[in-house]
XYZ file of C-alpha atoms in Angstrom:
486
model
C 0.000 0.000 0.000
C 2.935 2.555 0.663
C 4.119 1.627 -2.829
C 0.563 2.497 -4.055
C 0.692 5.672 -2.424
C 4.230 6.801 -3.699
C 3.865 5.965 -7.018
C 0.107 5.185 -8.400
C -2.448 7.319 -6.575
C -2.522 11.156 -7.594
C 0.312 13.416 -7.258
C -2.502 15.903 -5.345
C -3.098 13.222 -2.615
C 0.259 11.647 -2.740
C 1.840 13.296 0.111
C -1.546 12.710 2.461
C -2.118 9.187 1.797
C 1.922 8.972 2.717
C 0.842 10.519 5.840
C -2.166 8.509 6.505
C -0.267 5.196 6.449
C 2.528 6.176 8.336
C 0.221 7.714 11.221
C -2.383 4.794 11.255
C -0.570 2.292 9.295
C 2.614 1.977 11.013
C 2.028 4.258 14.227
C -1.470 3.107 15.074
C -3.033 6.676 15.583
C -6.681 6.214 15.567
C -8.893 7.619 12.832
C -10.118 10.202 14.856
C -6.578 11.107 16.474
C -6.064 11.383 12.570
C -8.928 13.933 11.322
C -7.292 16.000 14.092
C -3.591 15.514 14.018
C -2.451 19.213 14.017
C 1.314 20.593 13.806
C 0.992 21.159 17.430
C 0.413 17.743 18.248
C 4.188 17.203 16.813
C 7.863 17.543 18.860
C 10.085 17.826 15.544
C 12.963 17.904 17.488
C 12.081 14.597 20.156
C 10.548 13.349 17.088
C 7.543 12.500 19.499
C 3.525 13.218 18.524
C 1.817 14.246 21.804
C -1.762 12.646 22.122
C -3.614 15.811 23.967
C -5.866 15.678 26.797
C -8.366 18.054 24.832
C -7.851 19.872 21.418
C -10.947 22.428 20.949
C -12.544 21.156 17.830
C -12.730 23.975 14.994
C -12.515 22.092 11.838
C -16.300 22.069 11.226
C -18.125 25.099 9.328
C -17.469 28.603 10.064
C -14.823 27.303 12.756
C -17.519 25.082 14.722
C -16.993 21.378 15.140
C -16.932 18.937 12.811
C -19.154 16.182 11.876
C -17.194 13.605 14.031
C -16.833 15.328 16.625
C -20.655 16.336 16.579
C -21.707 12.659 16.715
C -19.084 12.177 19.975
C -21.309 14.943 21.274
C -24.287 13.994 20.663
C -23.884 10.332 22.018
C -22.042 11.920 25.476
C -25.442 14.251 25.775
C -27.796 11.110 25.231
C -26.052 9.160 28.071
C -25.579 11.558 30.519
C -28.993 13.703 31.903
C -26.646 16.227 33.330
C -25.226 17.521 30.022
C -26.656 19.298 27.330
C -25.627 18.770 23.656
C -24.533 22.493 23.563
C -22.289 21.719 26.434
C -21.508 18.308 25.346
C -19.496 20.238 22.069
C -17.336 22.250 24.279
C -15.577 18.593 25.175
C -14.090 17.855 21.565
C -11.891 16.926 20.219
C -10.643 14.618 23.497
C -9.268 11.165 23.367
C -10.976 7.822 22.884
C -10.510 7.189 26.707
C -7.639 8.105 28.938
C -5.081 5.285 28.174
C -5.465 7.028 24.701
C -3.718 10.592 26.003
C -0.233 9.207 25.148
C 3.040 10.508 23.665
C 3.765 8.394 20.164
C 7.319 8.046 19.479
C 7.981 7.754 15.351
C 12.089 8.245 15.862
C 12.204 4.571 15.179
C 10.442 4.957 11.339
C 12.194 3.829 8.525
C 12.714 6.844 7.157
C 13.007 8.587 10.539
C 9.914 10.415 10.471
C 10.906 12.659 7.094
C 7.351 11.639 5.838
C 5.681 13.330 8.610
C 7.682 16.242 9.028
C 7.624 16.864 5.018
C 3.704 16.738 5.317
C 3.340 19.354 7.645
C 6.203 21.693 6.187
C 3.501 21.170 2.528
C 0.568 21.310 4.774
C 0.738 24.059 7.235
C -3.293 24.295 7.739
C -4.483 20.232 7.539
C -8.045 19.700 8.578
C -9.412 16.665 7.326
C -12.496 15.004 7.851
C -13.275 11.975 8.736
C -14.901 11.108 5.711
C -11.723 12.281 3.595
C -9.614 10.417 5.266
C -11.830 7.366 4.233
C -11.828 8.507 1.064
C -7.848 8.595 1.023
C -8.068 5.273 2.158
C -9.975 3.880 -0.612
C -7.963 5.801 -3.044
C -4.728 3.695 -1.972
C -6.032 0.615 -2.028
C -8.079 0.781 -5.121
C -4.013 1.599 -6.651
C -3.089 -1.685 -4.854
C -4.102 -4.629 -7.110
C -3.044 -7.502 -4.573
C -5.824 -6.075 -2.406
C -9.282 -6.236 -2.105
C -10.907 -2.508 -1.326
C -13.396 -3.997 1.257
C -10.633 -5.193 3.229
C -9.350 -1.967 3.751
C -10.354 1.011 6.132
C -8.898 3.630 8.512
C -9.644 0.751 11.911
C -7.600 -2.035 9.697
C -4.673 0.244 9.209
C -4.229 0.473 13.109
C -4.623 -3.287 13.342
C -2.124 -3.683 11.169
C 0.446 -1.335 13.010
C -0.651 -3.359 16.648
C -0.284 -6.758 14.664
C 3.458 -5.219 13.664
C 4.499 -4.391 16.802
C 2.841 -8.087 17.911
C 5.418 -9.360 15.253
C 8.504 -7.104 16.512
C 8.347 -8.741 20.230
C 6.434 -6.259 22.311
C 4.653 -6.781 25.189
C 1.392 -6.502 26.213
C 1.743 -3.724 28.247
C 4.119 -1.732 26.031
C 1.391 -2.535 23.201
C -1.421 -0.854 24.916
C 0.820 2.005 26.324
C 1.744 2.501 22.353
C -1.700 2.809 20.754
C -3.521 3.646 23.929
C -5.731 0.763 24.494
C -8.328 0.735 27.370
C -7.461 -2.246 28.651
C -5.364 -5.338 28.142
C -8.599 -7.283 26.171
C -7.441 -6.135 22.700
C -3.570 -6.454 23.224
C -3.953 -10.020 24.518
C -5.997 -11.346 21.793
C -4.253 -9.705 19.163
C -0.974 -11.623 20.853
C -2.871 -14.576 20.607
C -4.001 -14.293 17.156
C -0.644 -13.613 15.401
C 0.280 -17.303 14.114
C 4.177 -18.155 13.844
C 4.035 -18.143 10.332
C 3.074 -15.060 9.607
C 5.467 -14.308 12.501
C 8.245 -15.907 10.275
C 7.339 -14.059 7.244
C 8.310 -10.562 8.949
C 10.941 -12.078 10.093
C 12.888 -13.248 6.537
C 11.428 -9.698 4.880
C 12.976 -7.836 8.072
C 16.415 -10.029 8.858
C 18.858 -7.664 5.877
C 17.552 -4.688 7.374
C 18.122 -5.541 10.740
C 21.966 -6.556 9.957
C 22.333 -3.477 8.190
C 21.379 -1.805 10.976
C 24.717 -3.031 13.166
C 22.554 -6.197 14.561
C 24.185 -8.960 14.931
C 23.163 -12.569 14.131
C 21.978 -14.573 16.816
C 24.326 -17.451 18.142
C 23.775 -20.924 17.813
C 23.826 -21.395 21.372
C 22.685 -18.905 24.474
C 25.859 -19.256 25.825
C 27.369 -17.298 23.044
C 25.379 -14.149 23.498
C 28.161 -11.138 23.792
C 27.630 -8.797 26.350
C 26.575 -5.026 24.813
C 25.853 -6.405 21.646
C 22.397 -5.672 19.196
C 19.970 -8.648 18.573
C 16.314 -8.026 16.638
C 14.430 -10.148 19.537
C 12.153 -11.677 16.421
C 15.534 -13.723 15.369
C 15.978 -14.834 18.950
C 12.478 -15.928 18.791
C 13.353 -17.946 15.948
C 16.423 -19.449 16.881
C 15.282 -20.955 20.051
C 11.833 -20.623 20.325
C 9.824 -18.924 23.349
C 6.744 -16.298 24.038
C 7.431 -13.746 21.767
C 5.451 -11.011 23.585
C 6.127 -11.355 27.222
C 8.897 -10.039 29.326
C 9.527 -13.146 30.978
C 10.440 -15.516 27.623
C 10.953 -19.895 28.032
C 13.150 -20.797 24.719
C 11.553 -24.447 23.529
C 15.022 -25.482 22.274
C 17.715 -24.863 25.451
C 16.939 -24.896 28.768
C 17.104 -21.265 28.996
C 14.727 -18.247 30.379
C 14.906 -15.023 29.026
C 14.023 -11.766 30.372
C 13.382 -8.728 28.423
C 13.588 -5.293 30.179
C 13.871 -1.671 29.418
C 15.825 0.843 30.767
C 13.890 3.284 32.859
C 10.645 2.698 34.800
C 7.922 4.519 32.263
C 8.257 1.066 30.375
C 6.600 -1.167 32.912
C 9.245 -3.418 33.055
C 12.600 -2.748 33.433
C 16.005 -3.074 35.213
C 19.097 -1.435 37.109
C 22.130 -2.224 38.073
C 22.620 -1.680 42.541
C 25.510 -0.352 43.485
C 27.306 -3.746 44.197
C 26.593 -5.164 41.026
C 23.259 -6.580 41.727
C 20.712 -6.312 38.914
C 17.073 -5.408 39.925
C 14.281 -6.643 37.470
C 11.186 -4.992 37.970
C 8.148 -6.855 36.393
C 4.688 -5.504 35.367
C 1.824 -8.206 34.102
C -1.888 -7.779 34.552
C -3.220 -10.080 36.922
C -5.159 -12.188 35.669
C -2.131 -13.374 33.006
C -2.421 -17.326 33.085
C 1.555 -17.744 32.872
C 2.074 -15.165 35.838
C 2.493 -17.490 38.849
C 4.313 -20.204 36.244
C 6.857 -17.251 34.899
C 7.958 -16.495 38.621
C 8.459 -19.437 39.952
C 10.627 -20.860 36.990
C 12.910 -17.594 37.637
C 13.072 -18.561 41.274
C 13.906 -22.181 40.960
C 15.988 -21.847 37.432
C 19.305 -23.157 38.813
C 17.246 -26.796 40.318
C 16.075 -26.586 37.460
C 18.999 -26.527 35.206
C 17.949 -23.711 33.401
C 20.252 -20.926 32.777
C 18.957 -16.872 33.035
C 19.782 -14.360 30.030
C 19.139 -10.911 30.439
C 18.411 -8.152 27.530
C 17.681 -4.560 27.658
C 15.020 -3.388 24.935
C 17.000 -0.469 23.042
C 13.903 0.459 20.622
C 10.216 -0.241 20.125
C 10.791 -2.293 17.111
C 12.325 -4.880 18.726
C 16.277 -4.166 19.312
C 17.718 -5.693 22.539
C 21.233 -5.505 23.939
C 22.454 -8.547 25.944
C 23.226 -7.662 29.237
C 24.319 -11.008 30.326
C 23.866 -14.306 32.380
C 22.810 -13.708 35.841
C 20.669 -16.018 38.694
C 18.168 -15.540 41.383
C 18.834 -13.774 44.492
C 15.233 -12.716 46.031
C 11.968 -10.950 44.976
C 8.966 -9.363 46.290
C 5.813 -8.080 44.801
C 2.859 -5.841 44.724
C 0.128 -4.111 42.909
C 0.459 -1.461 40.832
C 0.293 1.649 42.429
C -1.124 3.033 38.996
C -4.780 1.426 40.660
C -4.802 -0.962 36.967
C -5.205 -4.067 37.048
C -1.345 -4.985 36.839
C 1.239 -6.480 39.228
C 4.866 -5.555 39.505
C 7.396 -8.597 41.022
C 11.384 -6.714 41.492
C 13.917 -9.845 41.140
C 17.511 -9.449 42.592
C 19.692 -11.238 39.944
C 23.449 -11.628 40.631
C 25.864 -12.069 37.540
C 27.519 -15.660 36.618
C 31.148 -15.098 37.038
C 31.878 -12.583 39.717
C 33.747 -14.656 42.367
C 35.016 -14.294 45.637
C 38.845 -13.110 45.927
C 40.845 -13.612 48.520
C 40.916 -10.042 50.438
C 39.267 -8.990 53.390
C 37.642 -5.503 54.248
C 40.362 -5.243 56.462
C 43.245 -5.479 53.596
C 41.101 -2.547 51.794
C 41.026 -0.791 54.629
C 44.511 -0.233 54.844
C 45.698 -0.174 51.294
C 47.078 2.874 49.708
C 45.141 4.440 46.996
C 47.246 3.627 43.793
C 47.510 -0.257 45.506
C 43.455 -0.511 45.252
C 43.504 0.608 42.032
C 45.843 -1.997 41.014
C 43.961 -4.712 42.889
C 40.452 -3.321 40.861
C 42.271 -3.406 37.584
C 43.419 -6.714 38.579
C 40.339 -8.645 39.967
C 38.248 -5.906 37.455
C 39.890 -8.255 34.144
C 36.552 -11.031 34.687
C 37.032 -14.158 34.946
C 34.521 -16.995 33.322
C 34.681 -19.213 36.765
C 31.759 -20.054 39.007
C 31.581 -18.695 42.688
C 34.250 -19.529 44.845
C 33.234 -21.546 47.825
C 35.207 -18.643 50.255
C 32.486 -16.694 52.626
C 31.625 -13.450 51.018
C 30.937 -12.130 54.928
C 34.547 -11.864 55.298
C 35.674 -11.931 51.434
C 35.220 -8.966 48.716
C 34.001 -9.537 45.393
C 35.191 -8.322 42.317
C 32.672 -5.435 41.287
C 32.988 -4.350 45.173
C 36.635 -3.664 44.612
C 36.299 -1.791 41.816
C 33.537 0.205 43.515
C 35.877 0.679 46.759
C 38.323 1.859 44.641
C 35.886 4.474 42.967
C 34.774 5.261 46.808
C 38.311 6.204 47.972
C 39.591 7.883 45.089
C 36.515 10.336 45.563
C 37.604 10.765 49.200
C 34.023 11.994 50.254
C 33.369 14.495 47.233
C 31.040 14.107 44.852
C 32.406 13.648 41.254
C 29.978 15.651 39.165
C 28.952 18.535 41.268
C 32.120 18.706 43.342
C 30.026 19.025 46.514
C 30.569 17.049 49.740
C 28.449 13.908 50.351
C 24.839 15.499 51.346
C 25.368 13.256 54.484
C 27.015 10.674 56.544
C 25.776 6.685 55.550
C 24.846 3.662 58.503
C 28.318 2.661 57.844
C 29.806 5.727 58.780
C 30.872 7.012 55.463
C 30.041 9.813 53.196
C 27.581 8.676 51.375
C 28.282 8.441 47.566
C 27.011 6.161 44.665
C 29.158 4.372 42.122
C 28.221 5.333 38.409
C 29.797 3.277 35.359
C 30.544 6.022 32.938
C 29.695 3.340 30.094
C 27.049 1.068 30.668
C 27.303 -2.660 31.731
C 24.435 -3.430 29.519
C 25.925 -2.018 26.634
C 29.380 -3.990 27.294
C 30.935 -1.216 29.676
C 33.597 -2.858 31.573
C 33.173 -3.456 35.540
C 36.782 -1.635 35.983
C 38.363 0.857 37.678
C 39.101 3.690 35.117
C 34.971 3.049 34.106
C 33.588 3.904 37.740
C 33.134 7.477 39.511
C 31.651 8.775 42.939
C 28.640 10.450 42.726
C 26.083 12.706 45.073
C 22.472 10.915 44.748
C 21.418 14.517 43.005
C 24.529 13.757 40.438
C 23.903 10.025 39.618
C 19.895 11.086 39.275
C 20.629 13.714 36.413
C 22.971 11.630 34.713
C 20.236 9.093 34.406
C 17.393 10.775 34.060
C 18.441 14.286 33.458
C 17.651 16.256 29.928
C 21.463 16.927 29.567
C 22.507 13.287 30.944
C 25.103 12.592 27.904
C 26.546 15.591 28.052
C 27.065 15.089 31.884
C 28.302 11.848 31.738
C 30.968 13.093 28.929
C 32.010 15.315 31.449
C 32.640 12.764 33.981
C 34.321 10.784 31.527
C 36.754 13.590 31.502
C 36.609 14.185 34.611
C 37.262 10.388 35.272
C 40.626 10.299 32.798
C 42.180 12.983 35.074
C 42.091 11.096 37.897
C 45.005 8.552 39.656
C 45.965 6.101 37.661
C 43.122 6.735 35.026
């Protein structure tokens, strides 16, 4: 249909029907989010379309609502007594329901978002109606030959963008957060209705693209997943198997579970490393999901079970994932969503296969010079591919809390970033500051010595989460290199 539109229908309409499909087609927008799409609605430079809360309607006659937008109205004033139909049109243009009030990210389009952004640079004053956007419809797929007209309406198109993303490995959650379902009806069934080999089909149209993309193929075993490197989850799928839609994942050809997480909380599930190393998975699943209770307790009993635990970080919407590595079960809790949904959210402590013990007590840190510790960290911060050594970690150090100590004492109480003091004094007695890896574990950052800095909670917070966090963390890259023995 997009080859339709760029090269059979109308040069007039060629730049809308463009539009159309890449708003409904590929982002999902419904058709009414479409008849009202308006420049404002668009953040060029986050590449982001903003879902409003409430957009007065003025695309009717004389500046007065339009037709869809009347109906809305006029339905909202028949169901509610306390409401006239005068007052009724003062509500529109809102959202389908309030899941629907959503920011739409189109950064990961093909073509960036160029088709967008060219439409509204042509197209400075767009108001469609609903009825021309049907009619734009039509006029694509009556210039598509392989498909029948009937089949094909403004609804469909946003089925097929939710079937997409089905295909591409999201989860049900992250599916209904995208195209701003009510509730998790929809996004389940449409999980459940995608068959494997229509699954497979995006899968050989999509693998070139994806390795030209700097994706990597997938291994022939688990075991041979590199740490920081880019895998389309789709090929994982298909080399071993597993739910394809679910952050908790059982491959069907190696005893293997894998976990899929993003990187910061306002994707429902994701993870972060603790301070000594420890990596927190935090899990959100409605409810009622049948596999809930199953999908916990194989994490909890994976290593009776034989089964080994791989880890990846969700780097786009359309499926990229970084391996972050092989880890096992520590603890977990959970609870209910505090977003009052019908979700739960289980956090699982996983520690990392391959940090062992080493033989050197707190006391030996304790009193070892500066430039020694950093030796000892660069040392110990090298890896090593052994299991656990059987010495007590209650009077032992590990290797990531070396490297940390290290981090600690060259800081000397000072905060890194701001250059501040500690904001206060910790249980142990210390000032208390937090280790930050200046390049990411997940993306292959080494645990080591000249990759670790001191920061104030305030510090580590904006280099995280903070609008300017990569040009602060360059900073304390530089600030890192000028430090002893960096």
């Amino acid at each position: 249909m997009y080859e339709a539109a760029e090269n059979s229908v109308d040069e007039k309409y060629r730049s809308e029907c463009k539009f159309l499909l890449t708003i409904m087609g590929k982002l999902g927008l419904r058709p009414g989010e479409a008849c009202h799409i308006s420049e404002d609605w668009v953040d060029f430079d986050e590449k982001i379309i903003e879902i409003p809360e409430f957009d007065k309607c003025t695309y009717g006659k004389d500046g007065g609502v339009c037709g869809y937008c009347k109906d809305r109205a006029e339905s909202h004033a028949n169901h509610n007594d306390e409401i006239t139909y005068e007052e009724a049109e003062e509500l529109w243009w809102q959202p389908a329901n309030e899941q629907a009030q959503r920011q739409v990210r189109y950064d990961w389009l093909d073509d960036g978002g160029e088709v967008i952004e060219e439409f509204f640079e042509e197209n400075e004053e767009y108001t469609p109606s609903r009825s021309s956007i049907n009619r734009r419809v039509d006029r694509i797929a009556e210039s598509t030959p392989i498909i029948d007209k009937d089949d094909v309406n403004p609804k469909a198109l946003r089925g097929h963008a939710a079937i997409k993303l089905a295909n591409d490995g999201l989860s049900v959650i992250k599916i209904r957060e995208i195209l701003g379902y009510e509730g998790y009806k929809i996004p389940i069934r449409i999980l459940e209705q995608v068959s494997p080999e229509s699954q497979t089909g995006f899968e050989d149209l999509g693998s070139e693209k994806r390795l030209s993309k700097n994706m990597s193929p997938v291994p022939n075993d688990p075991r041979e997943f590199e740490e920081g490197t880019h895998y389309h989850r789709s090929d994982i799928h298909g080399q071993f198997g597993g739910e394809r839609f679910q952050s908790v994942s059982f491959s069907a050809e190696t005893p293997s579970i894998f976990l899929f997480m993003g990187s910061d909380e306002g994707g429902g599930n994701f993870a972060e490393f603790s301070e000594g190393g420890t990596l927190y998975c935090t899990i959100e699943q409605p409810s009622n999901h049948p596999e809930w209770a199953d999908s916990i307790e194989a994490i909890t009993e994976h290593r009776e079970t034989g089964e080994n635990l791989h880890v990846f970080e969700s780097i786009s919407g359309q499926g990229t994932v970084s391996y972050v590595g092989q880890f096992k079960y520590k603890s977990h809790f959970s609870k209910n969503s505090a977003d009052g949904d019908d979700s739960q959210k289980i956090r699982v402590a996983l520690s990392p296969m391959g940090h062992r013990s080493h033989e050197i007590s707190e006391e030996e840190i304790g009193e070892m010079p500066t430039d020694e510790l950093y030796q000892k960290a660069l040392e110990n911060g090298k890896g090593s591919e052994e299991e656990e050594s059987t010495v007590s970690t209650e009077s032992r150090v590990t290797r990531s809390e070396i490297v940390k100590r290290y981090a600690l004492r060259e800081a000397d109480g000072v905060c890194q970033g701001c250059e501040k003091e500690a904001p206060f004094v910790g249980v142990d007695g210390e000032p208390f500051l937090e280790v930050h890896h200046l390049h990411r574990q997940s993306d292959g950052g080494p645990d080591h010595p000249d990759n670790v800095i001191a920061l104030c909670p305030d510090c580590h917070r904006r280099v995280h989460y903070g609008k300017d966090g990569d040009e602060f963390n360059e900073d304390l890259i530089q600030a890192a290199s000028n430090r002893l023995g960096a």
